[in-house]
Coordinates of C-alpha atoms in Angstrom, one line a residue:
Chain O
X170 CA -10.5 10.4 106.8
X171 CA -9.6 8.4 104.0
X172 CA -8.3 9.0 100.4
X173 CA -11.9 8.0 99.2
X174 CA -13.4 10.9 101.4
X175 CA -10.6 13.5 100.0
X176 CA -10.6 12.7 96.1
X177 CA -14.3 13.9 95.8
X178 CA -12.8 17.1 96.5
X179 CA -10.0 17.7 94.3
X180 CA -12.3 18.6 91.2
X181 CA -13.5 22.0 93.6
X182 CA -10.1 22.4 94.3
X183 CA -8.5 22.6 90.6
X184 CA -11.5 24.4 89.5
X185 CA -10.8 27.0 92.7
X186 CA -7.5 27.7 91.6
X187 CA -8.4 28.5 87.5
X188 CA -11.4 30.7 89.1
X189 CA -8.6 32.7 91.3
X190 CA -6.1 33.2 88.4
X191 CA -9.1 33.1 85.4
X192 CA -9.6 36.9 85.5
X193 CA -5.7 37.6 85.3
X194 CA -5.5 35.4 82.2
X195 CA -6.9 38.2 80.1
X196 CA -5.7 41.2 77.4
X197 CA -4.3 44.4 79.7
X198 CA -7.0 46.3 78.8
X199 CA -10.0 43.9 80.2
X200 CA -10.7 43.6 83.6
X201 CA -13.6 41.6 84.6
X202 CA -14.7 41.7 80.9
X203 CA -14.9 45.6 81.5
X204 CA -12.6 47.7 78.8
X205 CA -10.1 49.6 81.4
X206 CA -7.1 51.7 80.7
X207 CA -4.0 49.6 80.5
X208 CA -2.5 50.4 84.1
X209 CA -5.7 49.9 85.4
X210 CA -4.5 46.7 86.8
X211 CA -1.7 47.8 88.9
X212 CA -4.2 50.5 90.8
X213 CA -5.1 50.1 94.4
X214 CA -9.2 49.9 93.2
X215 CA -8.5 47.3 90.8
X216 CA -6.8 45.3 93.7
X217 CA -9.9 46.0 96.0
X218 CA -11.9 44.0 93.3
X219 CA -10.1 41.1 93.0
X220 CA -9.2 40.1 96.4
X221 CA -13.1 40.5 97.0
X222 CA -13.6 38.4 94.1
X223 CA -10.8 35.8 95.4
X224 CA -12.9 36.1 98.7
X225 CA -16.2 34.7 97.4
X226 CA -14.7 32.3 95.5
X227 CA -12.8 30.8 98.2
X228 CA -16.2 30.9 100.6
X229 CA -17.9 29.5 97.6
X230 CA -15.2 26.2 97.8
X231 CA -15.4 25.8 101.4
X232 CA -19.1 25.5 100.9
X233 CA -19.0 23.0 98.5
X234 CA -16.6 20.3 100.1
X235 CA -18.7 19.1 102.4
X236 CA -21.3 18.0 99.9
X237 CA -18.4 16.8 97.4
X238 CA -17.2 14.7 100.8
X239 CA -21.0 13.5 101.4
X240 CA -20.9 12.2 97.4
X241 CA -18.4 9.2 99.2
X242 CA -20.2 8.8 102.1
X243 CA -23.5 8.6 100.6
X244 CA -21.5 7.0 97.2
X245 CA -24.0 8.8 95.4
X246 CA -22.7 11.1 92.2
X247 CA -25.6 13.7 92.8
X248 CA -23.9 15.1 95.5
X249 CA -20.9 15.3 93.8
X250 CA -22.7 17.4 90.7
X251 CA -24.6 19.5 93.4
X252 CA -20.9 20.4 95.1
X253 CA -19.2 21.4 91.5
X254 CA -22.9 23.3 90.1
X255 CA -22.9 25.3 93.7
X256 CA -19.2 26.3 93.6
X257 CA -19.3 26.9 89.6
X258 CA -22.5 29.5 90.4
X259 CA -21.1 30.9 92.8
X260 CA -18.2 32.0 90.9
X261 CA -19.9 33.2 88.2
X262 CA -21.9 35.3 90.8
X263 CA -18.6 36.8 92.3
X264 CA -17.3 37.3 88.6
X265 CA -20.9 39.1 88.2
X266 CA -20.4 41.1 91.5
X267 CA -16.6 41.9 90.4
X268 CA -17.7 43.1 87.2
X269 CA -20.8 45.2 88.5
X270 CA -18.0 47.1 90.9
X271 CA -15.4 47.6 87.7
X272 CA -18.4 49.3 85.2
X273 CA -17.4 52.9 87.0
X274 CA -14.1 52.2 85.8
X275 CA -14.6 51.3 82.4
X276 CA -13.2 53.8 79.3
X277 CA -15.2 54.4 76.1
X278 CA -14.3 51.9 73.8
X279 CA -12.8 52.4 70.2
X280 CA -14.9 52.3 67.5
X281 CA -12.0 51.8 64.8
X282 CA -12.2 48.5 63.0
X283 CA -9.1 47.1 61.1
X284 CA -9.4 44.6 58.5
X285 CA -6.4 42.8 56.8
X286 CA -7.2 42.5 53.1
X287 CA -5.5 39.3 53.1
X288 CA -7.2 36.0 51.2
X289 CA -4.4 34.0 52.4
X290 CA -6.0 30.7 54.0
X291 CA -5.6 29.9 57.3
X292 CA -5.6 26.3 58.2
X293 CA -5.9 23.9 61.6
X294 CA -2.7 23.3 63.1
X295 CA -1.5 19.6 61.3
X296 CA -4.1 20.7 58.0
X297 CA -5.7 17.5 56.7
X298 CA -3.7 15.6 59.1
X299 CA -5.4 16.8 62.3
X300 CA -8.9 16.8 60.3
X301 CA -8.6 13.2 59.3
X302 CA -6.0 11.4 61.4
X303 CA -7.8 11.5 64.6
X304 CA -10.3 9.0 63.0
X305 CA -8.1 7.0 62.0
X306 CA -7.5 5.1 65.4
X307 CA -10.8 5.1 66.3
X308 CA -11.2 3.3 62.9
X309 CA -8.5 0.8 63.8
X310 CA -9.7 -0.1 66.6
X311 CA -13.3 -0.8 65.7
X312 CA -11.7 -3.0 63.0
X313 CA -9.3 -5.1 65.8
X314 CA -12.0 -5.3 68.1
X315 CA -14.3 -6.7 65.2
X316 CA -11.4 -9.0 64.1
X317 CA -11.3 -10.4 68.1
X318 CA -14.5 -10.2 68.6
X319 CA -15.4 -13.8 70.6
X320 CA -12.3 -12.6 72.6
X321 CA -14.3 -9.9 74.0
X322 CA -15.4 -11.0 77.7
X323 CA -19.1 -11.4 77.5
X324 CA -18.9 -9.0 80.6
X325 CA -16.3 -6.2 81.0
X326 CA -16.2 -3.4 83.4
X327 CA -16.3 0.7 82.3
X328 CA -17.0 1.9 85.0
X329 CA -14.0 2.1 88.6
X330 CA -14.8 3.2 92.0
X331 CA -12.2 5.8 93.4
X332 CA -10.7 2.7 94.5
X333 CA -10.0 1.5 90.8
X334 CA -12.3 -1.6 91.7
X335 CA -15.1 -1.7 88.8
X336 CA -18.7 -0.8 89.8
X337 CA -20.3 -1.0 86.4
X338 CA -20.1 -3.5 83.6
X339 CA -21.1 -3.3 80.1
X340 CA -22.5 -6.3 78.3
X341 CA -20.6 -7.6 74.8
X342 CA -23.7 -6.5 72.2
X343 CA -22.8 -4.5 69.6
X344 CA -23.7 -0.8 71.2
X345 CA -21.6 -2.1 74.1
X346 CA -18.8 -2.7 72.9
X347 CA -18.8 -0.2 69.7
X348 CA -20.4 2.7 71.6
X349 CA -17.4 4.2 72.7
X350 CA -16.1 4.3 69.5
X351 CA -19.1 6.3 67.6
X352 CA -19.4 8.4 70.9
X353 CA -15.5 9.0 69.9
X354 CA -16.2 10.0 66.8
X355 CA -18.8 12.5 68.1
X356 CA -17.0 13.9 70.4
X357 CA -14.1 14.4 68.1
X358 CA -16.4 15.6 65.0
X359 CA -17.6 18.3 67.7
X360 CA -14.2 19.6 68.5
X361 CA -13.1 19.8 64.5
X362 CA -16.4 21.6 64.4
X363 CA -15.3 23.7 67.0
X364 CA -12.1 24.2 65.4
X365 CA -13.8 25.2 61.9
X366 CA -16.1 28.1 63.5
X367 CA -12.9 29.9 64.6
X368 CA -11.0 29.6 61.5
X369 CA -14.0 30.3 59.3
X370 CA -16.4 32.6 61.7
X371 CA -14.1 34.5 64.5
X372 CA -12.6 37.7 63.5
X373 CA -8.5 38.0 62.9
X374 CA -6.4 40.4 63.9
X375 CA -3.2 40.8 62.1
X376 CA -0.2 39.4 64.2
X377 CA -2.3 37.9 66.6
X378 CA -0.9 35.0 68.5
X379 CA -3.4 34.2 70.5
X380 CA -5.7 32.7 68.1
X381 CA -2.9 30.6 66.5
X382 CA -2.2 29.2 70.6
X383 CA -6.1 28.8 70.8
X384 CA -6.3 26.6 67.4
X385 CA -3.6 24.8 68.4
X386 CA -5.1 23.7 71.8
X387 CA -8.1 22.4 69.7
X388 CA -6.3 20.7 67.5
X389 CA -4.1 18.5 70.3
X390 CA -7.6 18.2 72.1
X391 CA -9.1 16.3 69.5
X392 CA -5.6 13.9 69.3
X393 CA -5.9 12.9 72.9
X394 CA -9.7 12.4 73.1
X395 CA -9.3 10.2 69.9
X396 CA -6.4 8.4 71.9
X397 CA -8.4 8.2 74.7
X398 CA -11.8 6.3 73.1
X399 CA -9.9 4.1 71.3
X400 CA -7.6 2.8 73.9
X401 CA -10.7 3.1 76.3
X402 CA -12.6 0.5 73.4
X403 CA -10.1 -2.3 73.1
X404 CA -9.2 -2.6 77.3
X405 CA -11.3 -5.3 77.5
X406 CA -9.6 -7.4 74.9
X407 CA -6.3 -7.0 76.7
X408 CA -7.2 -7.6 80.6
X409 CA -10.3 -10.0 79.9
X410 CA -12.9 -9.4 82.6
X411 CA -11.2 -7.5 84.5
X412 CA -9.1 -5.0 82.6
X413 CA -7.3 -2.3 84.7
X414 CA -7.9 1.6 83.7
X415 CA -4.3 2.6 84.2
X416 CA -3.9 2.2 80.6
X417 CA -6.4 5.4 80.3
X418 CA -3.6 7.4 82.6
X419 CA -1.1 7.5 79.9
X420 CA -3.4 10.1 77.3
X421 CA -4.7 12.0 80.5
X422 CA -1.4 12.8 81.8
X423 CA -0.2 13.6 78.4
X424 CA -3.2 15.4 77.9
X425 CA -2.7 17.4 81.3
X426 CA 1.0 18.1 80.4
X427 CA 0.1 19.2 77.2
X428 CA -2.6 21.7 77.9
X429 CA -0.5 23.1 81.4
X430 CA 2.1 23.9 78.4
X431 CA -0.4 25.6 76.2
X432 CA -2.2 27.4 78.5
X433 CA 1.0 28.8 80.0
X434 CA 2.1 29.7 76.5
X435 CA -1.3 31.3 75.7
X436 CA -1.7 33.2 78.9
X437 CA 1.3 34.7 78.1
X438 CA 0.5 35.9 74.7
X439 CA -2.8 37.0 76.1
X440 CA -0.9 39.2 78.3
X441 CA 1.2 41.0 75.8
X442 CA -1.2 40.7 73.2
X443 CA -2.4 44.1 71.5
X444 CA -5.7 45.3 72.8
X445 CA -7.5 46.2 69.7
X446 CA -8.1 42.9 68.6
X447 CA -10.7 42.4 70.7
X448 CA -13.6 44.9 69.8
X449 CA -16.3 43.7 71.1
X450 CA -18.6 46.3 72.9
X451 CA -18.4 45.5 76.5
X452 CA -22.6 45.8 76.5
X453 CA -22.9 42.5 74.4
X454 CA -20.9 40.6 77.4
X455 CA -23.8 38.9 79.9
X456 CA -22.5 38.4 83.1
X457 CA -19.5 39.2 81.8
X458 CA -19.4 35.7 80.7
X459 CA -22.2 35.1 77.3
X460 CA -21.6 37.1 74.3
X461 CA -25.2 38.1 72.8
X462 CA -24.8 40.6 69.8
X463 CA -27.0 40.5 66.7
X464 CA -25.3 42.7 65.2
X465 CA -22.3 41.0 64.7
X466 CA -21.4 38.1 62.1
X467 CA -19.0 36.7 63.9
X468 CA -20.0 32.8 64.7
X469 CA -17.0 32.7 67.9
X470 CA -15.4 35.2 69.4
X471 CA -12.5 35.5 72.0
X472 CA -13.3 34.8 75.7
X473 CA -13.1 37.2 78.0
X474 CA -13.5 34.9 80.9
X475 CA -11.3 32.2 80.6
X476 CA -9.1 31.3 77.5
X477 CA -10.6 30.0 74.1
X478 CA -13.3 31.1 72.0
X479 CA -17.1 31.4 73.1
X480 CA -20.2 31.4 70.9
X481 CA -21.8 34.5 69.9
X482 CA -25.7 33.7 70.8
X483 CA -26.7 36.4 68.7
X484 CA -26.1 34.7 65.4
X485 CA -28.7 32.0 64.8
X486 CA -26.1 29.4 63.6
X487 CA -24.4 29.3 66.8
X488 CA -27.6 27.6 68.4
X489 CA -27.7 25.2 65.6
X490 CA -23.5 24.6 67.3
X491 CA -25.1 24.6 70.9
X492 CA -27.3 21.7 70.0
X493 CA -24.6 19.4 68.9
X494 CA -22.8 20.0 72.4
X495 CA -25.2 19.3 74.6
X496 CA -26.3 15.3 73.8
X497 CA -23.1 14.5 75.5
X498 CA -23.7 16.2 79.6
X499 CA -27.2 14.4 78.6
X500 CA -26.4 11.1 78.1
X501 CA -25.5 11.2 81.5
X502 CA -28.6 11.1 82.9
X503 CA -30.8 9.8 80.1
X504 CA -33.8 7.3 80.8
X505 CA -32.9 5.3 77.9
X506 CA -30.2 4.0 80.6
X507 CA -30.9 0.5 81.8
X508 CA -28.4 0.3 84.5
X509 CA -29.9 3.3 86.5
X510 CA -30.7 1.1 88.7
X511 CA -27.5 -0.5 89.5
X512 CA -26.1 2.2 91.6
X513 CA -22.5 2.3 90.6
X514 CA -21.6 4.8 92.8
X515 CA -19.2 8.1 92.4
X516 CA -16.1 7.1 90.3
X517 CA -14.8 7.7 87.2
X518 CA -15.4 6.7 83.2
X519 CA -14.9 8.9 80.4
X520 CA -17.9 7.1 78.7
X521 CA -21.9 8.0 79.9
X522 CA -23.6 4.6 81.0
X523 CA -26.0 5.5 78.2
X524 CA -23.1 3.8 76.0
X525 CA -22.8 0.4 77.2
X526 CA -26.4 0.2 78.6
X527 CA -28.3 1.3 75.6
X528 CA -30.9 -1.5 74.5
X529 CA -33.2 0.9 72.0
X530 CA -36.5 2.9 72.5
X531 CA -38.9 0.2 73.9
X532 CA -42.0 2.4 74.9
X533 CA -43.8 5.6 73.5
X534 CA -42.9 7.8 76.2
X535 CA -39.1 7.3 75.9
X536 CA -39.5 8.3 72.1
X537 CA -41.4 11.2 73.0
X538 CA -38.9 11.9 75.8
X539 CA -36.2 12.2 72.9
X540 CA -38.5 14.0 70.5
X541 CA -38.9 16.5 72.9
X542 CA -34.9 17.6 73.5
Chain Z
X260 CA 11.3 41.9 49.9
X261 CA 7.4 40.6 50.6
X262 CA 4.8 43.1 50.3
X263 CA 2.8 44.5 53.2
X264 CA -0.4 43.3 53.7
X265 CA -3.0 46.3 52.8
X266 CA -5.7 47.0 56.0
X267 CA -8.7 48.6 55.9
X268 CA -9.7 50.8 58.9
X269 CA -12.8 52.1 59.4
X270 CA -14.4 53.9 62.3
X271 CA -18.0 52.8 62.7
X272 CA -18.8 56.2 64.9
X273 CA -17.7 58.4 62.2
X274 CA -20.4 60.5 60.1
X275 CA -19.2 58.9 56.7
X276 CA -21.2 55.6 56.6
X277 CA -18.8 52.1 56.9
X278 CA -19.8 51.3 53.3
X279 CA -18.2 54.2 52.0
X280 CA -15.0 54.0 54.3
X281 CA -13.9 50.5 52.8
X282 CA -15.1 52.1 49.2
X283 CA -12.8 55.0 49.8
X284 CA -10.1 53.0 51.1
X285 CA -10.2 50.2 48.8
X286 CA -10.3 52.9 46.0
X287 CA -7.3 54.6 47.2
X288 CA -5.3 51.5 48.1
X289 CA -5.8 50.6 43.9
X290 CA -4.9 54.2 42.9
X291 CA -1.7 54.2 44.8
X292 CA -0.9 50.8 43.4
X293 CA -0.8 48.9 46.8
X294 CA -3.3 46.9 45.7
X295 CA -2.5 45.8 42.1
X296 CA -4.5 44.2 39.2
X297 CA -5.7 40.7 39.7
X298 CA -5.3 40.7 43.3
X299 CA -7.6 39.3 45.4
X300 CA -9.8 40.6 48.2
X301 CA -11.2 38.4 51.0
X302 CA -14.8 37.2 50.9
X303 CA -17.9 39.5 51.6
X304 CA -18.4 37.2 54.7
X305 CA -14.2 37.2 55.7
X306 CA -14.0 40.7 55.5
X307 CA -17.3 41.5 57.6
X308 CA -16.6 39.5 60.1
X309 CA -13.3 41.0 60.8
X310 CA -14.5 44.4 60.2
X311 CA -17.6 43.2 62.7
X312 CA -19.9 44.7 60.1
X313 CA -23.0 43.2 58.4
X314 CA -22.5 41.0 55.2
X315 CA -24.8 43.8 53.5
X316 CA -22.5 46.6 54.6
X317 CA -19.5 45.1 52.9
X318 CA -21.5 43.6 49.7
X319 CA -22.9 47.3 49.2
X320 CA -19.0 48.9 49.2
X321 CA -17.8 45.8 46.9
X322 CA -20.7 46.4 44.6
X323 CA -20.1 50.6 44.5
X324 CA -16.3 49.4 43.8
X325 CA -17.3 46.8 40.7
X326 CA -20.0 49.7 39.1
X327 CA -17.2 52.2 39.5
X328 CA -14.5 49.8 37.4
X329 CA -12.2 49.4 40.3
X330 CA -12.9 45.7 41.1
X331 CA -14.7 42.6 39.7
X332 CA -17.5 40.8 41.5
X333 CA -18.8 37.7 39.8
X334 CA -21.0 35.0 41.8
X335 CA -19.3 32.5 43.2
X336 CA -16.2 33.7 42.7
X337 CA -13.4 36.0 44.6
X338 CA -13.3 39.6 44.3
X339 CA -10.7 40.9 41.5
X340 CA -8.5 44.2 41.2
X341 CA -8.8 45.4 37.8
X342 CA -6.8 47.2 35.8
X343 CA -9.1 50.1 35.8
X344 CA -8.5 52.4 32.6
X345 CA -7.8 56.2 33.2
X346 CA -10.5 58.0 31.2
X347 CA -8.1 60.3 28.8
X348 CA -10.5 63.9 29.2
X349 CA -12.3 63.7 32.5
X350 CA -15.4 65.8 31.8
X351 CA -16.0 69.3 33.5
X352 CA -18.7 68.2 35.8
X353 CA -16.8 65.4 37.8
X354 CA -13.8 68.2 38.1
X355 CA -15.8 70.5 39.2
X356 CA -17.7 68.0 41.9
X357 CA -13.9 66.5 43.1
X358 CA -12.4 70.5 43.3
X359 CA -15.5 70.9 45.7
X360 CA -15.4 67.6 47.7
X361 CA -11.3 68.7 48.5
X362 CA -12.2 72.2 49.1
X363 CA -13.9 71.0 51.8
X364 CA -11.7 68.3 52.7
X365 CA -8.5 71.4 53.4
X366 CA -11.2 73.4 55.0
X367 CA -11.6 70.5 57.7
X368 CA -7.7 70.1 58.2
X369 CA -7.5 74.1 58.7
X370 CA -10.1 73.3 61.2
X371 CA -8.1 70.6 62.9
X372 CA -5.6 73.6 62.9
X373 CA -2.8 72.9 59.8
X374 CA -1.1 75.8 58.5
X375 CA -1.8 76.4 54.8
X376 CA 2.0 75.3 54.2
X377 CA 1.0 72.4 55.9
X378 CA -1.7 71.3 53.8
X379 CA 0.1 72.3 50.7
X380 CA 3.2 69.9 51.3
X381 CA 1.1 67.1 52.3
X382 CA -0.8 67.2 49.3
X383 CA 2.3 67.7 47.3
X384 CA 3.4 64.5 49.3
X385 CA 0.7 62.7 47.8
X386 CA 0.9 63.8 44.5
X387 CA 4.7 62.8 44.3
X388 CA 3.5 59.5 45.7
X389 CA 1.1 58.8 42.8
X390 CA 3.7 59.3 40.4
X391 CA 6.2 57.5 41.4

């Protein structure tokens, strides 16, 4: 057994450990995403629940490793994505099953509403800074990398085995090299978007920390992605053909540090934070997980699974939101990828191979293939 | 010493429709100077969002507020306290219609069980408050 056999597995294994402690990291008076009295927690019934709950998800992750250890063996990525969908649905089933056995539980929820009559502004943590500054390297590094341009290897890797030893190469064109940077840009025009539709169309609750610790999550996410393209665009100008992705270590560490501190700040605001801001009527929740309610304006509203905000499905705008999310899990498998065929085996990249492989539609059916999402 | 935010608190299972809550509210908050002239209220959209209400709901009570001379709505542009004036001789009819409407408002708080004595110093309470 080798490390290349085990590190396939750590992904289940994080994403076992925030399933066990996810339904703890929620207001005292949800459980499940069922409204319980307050004490409800520390009851003998409410403990039943969640060591069941810990149970399946645990049976769920021992499932899964073998598959995630085939993904080496077999070096093939599908395995991998089978391992994390089949452990990820499972847990949603056992959050389902947890939630089905709380309902009996559940107390009648207020219907009091309170509204601060406040026009006082509320802005992203940094203001313009954090709307406009995380652009700004991206910018800069488009402009060195066209400055050095025929210092640009005509090959470069973006793609390392678990190994660090590169299995996939990008070619210098002008999508290849320039890619990451507009898929940068997207990615970090989604999360200000993201940002925006809580401060302008999730509900406030007077004194509430939690949203403040939410928005300010968002607003270091977008730093360190824009950190991340940018350094991720000019490696190959500093290690020629054969650049080294420790450099891309340095924003995910600080990116890990940084959301472990937030999240542990956050979780404990959740815990002490005041019920009533969270009046949503439990009916709305779908598995627990999907908020659906017509009725209600809001755009985002908080989780009650997990930390952050979720989209409200009922209002048509957030499905307009959905659609700019989901280009990016698709460009992972998209047939406008030419290096499909060059199996570059499980590994890791922060960029699709769409990016660097792109070389335009060339036939009808690939057009209609895009028309169609 | 900063003033405190005003709230509005309605009860969406309550009889009294939620247009007519924030109206009522809203109203009183202006009478007992808490809101003041040329304040601003949030958006149609802020406020029913918070309030988890429809646009409509909130648009109807800001309307009922701006016909009655307690607020100003123009398009485009944020809601307004007014300085409302206080008509000098109230006519008979609208006497007669709020002596009913509290009537029945201290029959309901005998029927939540308040003495008379009760009743009569909290109104008193309220009076004192107006004045001052």
């Amino acid at each position: 057994v080798t490390i290349e056999y085990l590190l396939p597995t750590s992904p289940l294994l994080i994403t076992a450990i925030l399933f066990t402690f996810l339904p703890g990291w929620a207001r005292r008076t949800l459980f499940f995403s069922v409204t319980v009295p307050a004490n409800f927690r520390a009851t003998p019934q409410a403990a039943r629940i969640l060591r069941a709950y810990r149970i399946q998800v645990g049976l769920w992750t021992l499932a899964s490793i073998p598959l995630a250890s085939a993904a080496a063996y077999a070096e093939s990525v599908w395995f991998l994505r089978l391992a994390v969908a089949m452990q990820t649905l499972g847990a949603v089933l056992a959050f389902a099953l947890a939630r089905k056995k709380t309902r009996p539980h559940a107390v009648v929820q207020s219907t009091e509403r309170v509204a601060t009559l406040s026009t006082e502004s509320e802005r992203l943590p940094g203001g313009l800074i954090t709307t406009i500054g995380p652009f700004i390297p991206l910018m800069l590094a488009a402009l060195y990398l066209d400055a050095n341009w025929d210092q640009v290897p005509a090959h470069f890797p973006v793609h390392w085995n678990l190994s660090g030893i590169p299995n996939r190469w990008a070619d210098r064109t002008v999508w290849g090299v320039y890619g990451t940077i507009l898929l940068g840009a997207a990615m970090v025009s989604i999360s200000l978007l993201a940002a925006y539709g809580v401060l302008r169309g999730a509900p406030r609750a007077a004194g509430d920390r939690v949203r403040r610790l939410n928005l300010v999550l968002l607003a270091a996410t977008v730093w360190i992605m824009s950190a991340t393209f940018s350094l991720f665009a000019v490696l190959p100008l500093f290690h020629g053909d054969n650049p080294s992705p420790a450099l891309l270590g340095i924003p995910a560490i600080a990116f890990f540090v940084l959301t472990c501190f937030i999240v542990w700040r956050l979780v404990r605001a959740i815990s002490h934070a005041e019920a009533r801001a969270d009046v949503t009527p439990d009916g709305c929740w779908k598995l627990g997980i999907f908020y659906y309610n017509p009725h209600d304006p809001a755009l985002m509203v908080e989780k009650r699974f997990g930390i952050g905000y979720t989209l409200n499905f009922g209002n048509r705008l957030s499905w307009a939101f959905w659609r700019c999310l989901w280009p990016y899990p698709l460009a992972w498998s998209s047939p406008l990828d030419r290096s499909r065929s060059k199996k570059s085996g499980i590994g890791f990249s922060p960029i699709p191979p769409v990016i660097h492989n792109f070389r335009g539609l060339t036939s009808l059916r690939e057009l209609r293939w895009w028309c169609c999402c | 010493m900063p003033r405190l935010k005003p709230q509005v608190r309605i009860d969406l299972a309550s009889s009294t429709p939620a247009y007519r809550q924030i109206v009522d509210q809203i109203r009183t908050l202006t009478v007992e100077r808490v809101l003041q002239s040329g304040d601003v209220l949030p958006s149609v959209r802020r406020l029913a969002i918070d309030l988890g209400i429809h646009f409509n709901t909130v648009a109807e009570a800001y309307r009922t507020l701006a016909e009655e001379g307690w607020i100003e709505v123009a398009h485009g542009r944020a809601a307004r306290v007014l300085d409302r004036d206080v008509p000098s001789a109230p006519n008979k009819e609208a006497i007669e219609m709020l002596k009913r409407r509290l009537r029945h408002l201290i029959a309901e708080m005998r029927a939540h069980g308040l003495s008379p004595a009760h009743i009569s110093r909290e109104l008193l309470q309220l009076v004192e408050g107006l004045k001052s």
